Short mmCIF file of C-alpha atoms and ligand atoms in Angstrom, two decimals:
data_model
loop_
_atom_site.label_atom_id
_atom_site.label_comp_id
_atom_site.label_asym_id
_atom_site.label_seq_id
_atom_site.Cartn_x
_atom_site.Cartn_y
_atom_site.Cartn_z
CA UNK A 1 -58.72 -59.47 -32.25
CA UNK A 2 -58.71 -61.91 -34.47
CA UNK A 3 -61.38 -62.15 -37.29
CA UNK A 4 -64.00 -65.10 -38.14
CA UNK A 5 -62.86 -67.19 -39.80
CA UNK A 6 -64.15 -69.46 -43.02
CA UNK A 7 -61.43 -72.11 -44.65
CA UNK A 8 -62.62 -74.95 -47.43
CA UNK A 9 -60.79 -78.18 -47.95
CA UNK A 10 -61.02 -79.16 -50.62
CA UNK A 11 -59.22 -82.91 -49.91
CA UNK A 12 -58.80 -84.59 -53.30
CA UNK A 13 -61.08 -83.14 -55.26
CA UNK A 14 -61.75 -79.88 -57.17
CA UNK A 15 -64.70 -78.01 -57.50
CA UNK A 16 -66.64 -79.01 -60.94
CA UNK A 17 -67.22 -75.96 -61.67
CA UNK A 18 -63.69 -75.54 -62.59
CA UNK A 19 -60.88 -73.14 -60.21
CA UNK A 20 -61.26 -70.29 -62.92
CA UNK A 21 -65.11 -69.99 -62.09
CA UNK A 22 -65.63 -70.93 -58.70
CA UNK A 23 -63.06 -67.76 -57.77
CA UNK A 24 -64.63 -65.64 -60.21
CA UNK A 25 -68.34 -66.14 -58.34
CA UNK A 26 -66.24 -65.68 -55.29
CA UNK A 27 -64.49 -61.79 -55.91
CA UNK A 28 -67.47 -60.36 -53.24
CA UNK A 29 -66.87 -61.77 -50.21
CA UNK A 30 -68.55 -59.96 -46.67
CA UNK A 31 -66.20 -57.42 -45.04
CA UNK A 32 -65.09 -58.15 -42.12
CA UNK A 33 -64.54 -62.55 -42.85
CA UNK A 34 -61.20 -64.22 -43.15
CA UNK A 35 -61.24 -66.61 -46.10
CA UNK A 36 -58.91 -69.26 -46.93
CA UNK A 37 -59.20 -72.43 -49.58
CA UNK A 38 -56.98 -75.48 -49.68
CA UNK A 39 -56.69 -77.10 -53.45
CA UNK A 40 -54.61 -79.89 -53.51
CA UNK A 41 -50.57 -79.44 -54.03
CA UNK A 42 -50.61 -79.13 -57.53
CA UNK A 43 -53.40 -76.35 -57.83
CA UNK A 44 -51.90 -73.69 -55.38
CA UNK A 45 -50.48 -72.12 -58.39
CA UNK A 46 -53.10 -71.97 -60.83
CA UNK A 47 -55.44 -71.09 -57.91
CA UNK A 48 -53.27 -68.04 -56.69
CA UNK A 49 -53.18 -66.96 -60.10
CA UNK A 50 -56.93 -66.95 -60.05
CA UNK A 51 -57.33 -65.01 -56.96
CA UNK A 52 -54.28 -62.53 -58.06
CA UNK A 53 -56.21 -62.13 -61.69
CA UNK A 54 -59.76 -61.19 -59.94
CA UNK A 55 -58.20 -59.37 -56.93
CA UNK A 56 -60.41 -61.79 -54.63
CA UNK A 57 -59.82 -61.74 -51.31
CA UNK A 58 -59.15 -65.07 -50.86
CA UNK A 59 -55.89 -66.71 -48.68
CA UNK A 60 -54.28 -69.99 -49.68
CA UNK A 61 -54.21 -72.72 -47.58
CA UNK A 62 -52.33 -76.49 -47.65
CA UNK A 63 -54.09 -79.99 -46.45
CA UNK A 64 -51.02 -80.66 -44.60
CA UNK A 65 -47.09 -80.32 -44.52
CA UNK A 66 -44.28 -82.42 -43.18
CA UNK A 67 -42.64 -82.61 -39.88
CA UNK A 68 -39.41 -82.52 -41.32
CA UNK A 69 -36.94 -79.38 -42.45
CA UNK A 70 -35.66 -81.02 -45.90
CA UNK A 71 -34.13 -84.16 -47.04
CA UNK A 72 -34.92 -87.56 -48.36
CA UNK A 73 -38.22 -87.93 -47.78
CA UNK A 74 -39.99 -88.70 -51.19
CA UNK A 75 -43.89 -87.63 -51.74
CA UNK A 76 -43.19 -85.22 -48.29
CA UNK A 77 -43.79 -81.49 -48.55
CA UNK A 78 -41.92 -79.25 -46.01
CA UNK A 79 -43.22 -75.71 -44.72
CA UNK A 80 -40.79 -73.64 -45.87
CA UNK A 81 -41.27 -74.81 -48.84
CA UNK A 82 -44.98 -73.90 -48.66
CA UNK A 83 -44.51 -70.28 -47.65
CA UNK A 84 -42.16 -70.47 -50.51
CA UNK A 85 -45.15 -71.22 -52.78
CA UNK A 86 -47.11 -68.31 -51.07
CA UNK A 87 -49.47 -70.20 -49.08
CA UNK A 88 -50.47 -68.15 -45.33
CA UNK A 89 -52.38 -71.67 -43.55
CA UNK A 90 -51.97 -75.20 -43.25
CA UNK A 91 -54.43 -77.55 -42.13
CA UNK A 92 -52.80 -80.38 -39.79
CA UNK A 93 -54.06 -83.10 -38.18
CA UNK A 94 -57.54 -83.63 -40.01
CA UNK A 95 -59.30 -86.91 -38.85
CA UNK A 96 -58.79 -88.74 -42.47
CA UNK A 97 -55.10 -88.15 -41.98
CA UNK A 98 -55.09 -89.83 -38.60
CA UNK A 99 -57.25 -92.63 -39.60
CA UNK A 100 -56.22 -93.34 -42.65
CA UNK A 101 -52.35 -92.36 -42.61
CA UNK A 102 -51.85 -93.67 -39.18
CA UNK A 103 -50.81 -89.56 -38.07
CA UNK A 104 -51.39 -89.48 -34.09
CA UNK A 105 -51.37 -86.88 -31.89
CA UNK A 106 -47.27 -86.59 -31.65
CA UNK A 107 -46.53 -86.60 -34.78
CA UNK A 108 -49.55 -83.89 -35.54
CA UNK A 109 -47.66 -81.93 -32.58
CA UNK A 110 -44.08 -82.06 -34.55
CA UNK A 111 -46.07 -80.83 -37.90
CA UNK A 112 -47.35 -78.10 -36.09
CA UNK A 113 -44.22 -76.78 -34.84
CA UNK A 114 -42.43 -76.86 -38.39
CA UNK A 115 -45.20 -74.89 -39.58
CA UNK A 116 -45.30 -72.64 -36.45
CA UNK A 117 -41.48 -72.34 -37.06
CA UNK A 118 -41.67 -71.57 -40.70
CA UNK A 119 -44.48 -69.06 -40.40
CA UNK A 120 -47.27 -70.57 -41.62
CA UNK A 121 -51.07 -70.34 -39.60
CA UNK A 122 -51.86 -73.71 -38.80
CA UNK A 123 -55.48 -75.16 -38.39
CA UNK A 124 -55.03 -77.87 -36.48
CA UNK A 125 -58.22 -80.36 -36.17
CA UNK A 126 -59.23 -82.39 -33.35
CA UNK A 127 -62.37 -84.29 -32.93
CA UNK A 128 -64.22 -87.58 -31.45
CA UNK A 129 -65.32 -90.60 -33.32
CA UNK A 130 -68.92 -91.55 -32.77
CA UNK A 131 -68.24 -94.45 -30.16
CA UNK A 132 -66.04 -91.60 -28.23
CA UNK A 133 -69.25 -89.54 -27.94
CA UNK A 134 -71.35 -92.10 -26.69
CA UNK A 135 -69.22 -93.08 -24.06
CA UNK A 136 -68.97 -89.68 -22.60
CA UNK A 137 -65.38 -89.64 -22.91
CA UNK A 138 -65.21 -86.92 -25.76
CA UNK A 139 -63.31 -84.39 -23.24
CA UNK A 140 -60.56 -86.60 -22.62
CA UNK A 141 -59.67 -87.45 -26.01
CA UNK A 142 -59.66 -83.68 -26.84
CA UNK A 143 -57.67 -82.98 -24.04
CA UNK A 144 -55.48 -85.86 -25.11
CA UNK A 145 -55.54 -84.80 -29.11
CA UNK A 146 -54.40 -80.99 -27.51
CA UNK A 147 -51.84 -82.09 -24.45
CA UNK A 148 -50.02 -84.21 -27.05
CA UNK A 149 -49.70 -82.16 -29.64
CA UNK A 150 -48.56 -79.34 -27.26
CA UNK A 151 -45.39 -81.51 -25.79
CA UNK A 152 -43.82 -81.35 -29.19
CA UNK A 153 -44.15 -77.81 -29.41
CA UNK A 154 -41.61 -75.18 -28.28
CA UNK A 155 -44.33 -72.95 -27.57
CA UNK A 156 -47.90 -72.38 -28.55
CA UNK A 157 -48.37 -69.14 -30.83
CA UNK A 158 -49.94 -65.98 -30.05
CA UNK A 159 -52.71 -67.14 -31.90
CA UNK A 160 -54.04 -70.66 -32.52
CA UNK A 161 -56.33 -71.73 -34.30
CA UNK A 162 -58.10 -75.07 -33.74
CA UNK A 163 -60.85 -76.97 -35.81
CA UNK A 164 -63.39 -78.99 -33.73
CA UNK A 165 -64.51 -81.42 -36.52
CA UNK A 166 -66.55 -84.46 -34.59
CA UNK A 167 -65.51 -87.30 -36.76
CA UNK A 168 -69.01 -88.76 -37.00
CA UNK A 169 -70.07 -85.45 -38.72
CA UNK A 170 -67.67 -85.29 -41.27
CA UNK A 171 -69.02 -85.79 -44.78
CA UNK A 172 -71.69 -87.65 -43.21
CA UNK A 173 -74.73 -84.87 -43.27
CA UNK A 174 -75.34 -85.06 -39.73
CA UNK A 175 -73.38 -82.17 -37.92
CA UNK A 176 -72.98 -81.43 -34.46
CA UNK A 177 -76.47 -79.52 -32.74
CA UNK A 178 -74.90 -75.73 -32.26
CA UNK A 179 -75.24 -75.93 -28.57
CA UNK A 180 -73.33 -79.34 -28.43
CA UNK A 181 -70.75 -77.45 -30.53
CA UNK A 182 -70.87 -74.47 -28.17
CA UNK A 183 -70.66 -76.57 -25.41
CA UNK A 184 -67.46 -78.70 -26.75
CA UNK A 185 -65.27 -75.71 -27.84
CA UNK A 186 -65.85 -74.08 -24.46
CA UNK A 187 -64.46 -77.00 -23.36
CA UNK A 188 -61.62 -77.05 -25.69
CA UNK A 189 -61.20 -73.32 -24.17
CA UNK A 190 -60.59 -74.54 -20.76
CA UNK A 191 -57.89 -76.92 -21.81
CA UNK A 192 -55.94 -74.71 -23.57
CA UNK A 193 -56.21 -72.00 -20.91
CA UNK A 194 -54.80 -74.71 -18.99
CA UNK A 195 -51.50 -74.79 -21.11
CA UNK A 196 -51.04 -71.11 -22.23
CA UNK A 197 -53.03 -68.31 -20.81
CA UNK A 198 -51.41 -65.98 -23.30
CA UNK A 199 -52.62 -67.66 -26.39
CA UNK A 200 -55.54 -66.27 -28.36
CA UNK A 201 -58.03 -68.83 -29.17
CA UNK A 202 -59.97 -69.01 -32.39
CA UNK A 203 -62.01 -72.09 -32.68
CA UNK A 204 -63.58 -73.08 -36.19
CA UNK A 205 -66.40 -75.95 -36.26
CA UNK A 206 -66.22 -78.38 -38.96
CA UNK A 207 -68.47 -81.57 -40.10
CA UNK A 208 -71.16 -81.12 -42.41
CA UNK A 209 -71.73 -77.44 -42.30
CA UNK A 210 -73.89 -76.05 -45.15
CA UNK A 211 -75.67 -72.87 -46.15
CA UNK A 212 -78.65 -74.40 -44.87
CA UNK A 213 -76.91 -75.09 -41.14
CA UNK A 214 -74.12 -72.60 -40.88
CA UNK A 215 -76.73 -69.64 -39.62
CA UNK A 216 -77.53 -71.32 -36.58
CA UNK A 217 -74.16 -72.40 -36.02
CA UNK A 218 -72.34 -68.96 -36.17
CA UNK A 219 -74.96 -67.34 -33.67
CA UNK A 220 -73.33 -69.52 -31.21
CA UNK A 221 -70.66 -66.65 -29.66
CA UNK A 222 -67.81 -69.80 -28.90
CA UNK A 223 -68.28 -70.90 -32.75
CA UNK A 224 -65.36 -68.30 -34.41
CA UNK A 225 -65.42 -69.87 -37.83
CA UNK A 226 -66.38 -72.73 -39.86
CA UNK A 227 -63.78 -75.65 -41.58
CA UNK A 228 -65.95 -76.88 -44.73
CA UNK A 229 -65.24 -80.10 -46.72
CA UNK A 230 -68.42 -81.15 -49.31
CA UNK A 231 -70.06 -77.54 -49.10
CA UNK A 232 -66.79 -75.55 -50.29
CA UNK A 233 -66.55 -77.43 -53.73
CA UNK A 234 -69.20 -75.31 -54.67
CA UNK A 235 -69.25 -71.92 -55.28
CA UNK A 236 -72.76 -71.12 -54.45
CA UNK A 237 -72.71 -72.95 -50.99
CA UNK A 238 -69.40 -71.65 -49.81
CA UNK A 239 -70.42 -67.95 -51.00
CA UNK A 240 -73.74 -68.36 -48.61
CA UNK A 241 -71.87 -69.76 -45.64
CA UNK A 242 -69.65 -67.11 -45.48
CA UNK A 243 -72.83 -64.47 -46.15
CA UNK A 244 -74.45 -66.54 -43.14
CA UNK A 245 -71.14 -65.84 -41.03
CA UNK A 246 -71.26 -62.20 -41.30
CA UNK A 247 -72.97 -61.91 -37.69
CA UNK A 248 -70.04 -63.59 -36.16
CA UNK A 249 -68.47 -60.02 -36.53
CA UNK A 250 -69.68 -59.53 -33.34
CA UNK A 251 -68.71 -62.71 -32.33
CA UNK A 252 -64.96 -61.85 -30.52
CA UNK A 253 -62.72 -64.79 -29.73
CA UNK A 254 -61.94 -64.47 -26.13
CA UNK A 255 -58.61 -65.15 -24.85
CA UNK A 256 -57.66 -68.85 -24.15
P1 LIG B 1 -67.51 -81.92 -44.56
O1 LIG B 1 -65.94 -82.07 -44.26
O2 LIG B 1 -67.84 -80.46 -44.55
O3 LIG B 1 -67.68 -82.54 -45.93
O4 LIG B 1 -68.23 -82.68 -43.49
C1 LIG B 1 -65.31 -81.25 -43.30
C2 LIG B 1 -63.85 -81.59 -43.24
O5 LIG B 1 -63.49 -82.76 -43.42
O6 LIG B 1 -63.01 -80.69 -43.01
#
């Protein structure tokens, strides 16, 4: 079984605190919690160093890779080049990447398989804009986002992990109610059962989660883990989400 799991993204921006301090505050993490942080490109080094210095238990994670093996693609960064680098995740498909770098659901699918391919864990984030909600279609663009993705994939791995982030909660201070959050990644469950029964599901919730909300959210048994933007720039606030995540020990992902 696979364990909660708690990942900050960092997008552009680092935590003012400084990298130095904000792993330093971080060297006691709960037992028992997967943690992973994505710094931009250019800080995965001085960041490992960090975590290697302290000993923290912390994994690295990228805010995306390409869909290509190597080549003449300027400003692209491939997989293997990542595991190269020592990074375990890599978060694909975010909602600001598909709005505002035109990446849609095939070409998420293609990234996905590189980093499948090379190795790497890939969080892979689908979500609804508000107008989606409202119009009660929010299950068929998930299925969509998921169905998509999966046709450019050999296979799906053994374990998968996706990120439910509702677009209309991200960075926005309005997150998704825990039972509508519930409710949507049992959803999500059914979908991917339909594809794979063999894959092992973990489903993170991301949009706005913050010490003061992430309690409520992990009692929900279908929440598995949390995907923090704002929150994780601090060390204070990302040290208390993952203290408020400790009861989702008990929380198993069940099988997809
Ligand atoms: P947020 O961002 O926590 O600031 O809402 C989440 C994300 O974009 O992954």
């Amino acid at each position: 079984m696979t364990s909660p799991l708690l990942v900050a993204n960092w997008k552009m921006n680092l935590p003012p605190e400084g990298i130095a301090e904000f792993v330093a505050a971080l060297t006691r993490l709960p037992e028992g919690i997967e943690v992973a942080v994505a710094p931009p490109f250019p800080f995965l080094g001085t960041f490992a160093e960090e975590i290697e210095g302290r000993g923290a238990r912390i994994e690295r994670a990228a805010q995306n890779c390409s869909d290509r093996e190597s080549g003449a693609f300027t400003g692209e960064v491939s997989a293997a080049m990542l595991r190269q680098a020592g990074v375990s995740h890599v978060i694909l498909g975010h909602s600001e990447r598909r709005a505002l770098f035109g990446e849609d659901n095939r070409l998420v699918g293609r990234k996905l398989r590189q980093a499948i391919g090379e190795g790497l864990i890939p969080i892979f984030c689908i979500g609804e804009d508000e107008e989606t909600r409202e119009a009660g279609r929010t299950a068929a663009l998930l299925e969509r986002q998921i169905v998509e993705a999966a046709e450019e994939m050999e296979n799906l791995p053994d374990v998968l992990i996706i990120a439910y982030e509702p677009v209309w909660a991200i960075g926005t201070g309005k997150n998704a109610s825990p039972e509508m959050a519930a409710e949507t990644h049992a959803g999500i469950r059914r979908i991917v059962g339909g594809i794979s029964h063999e894959t092992e599901l973990v489903i993170l919730y991301g949009g706005s989660v913050t010490p003061d909300n992430a309690a409520s959210l992990a009692a929900q048994e279908e929440i598995n883990g949390f995907l923090v933007g704002g929150a994780s720039l601090s060390s204070e606030k990302f040290g208390a989400i993952a203290r408020a995540m400790r009861q989702m020990e008990e929380n198993q992902p069940a099988e997809g």
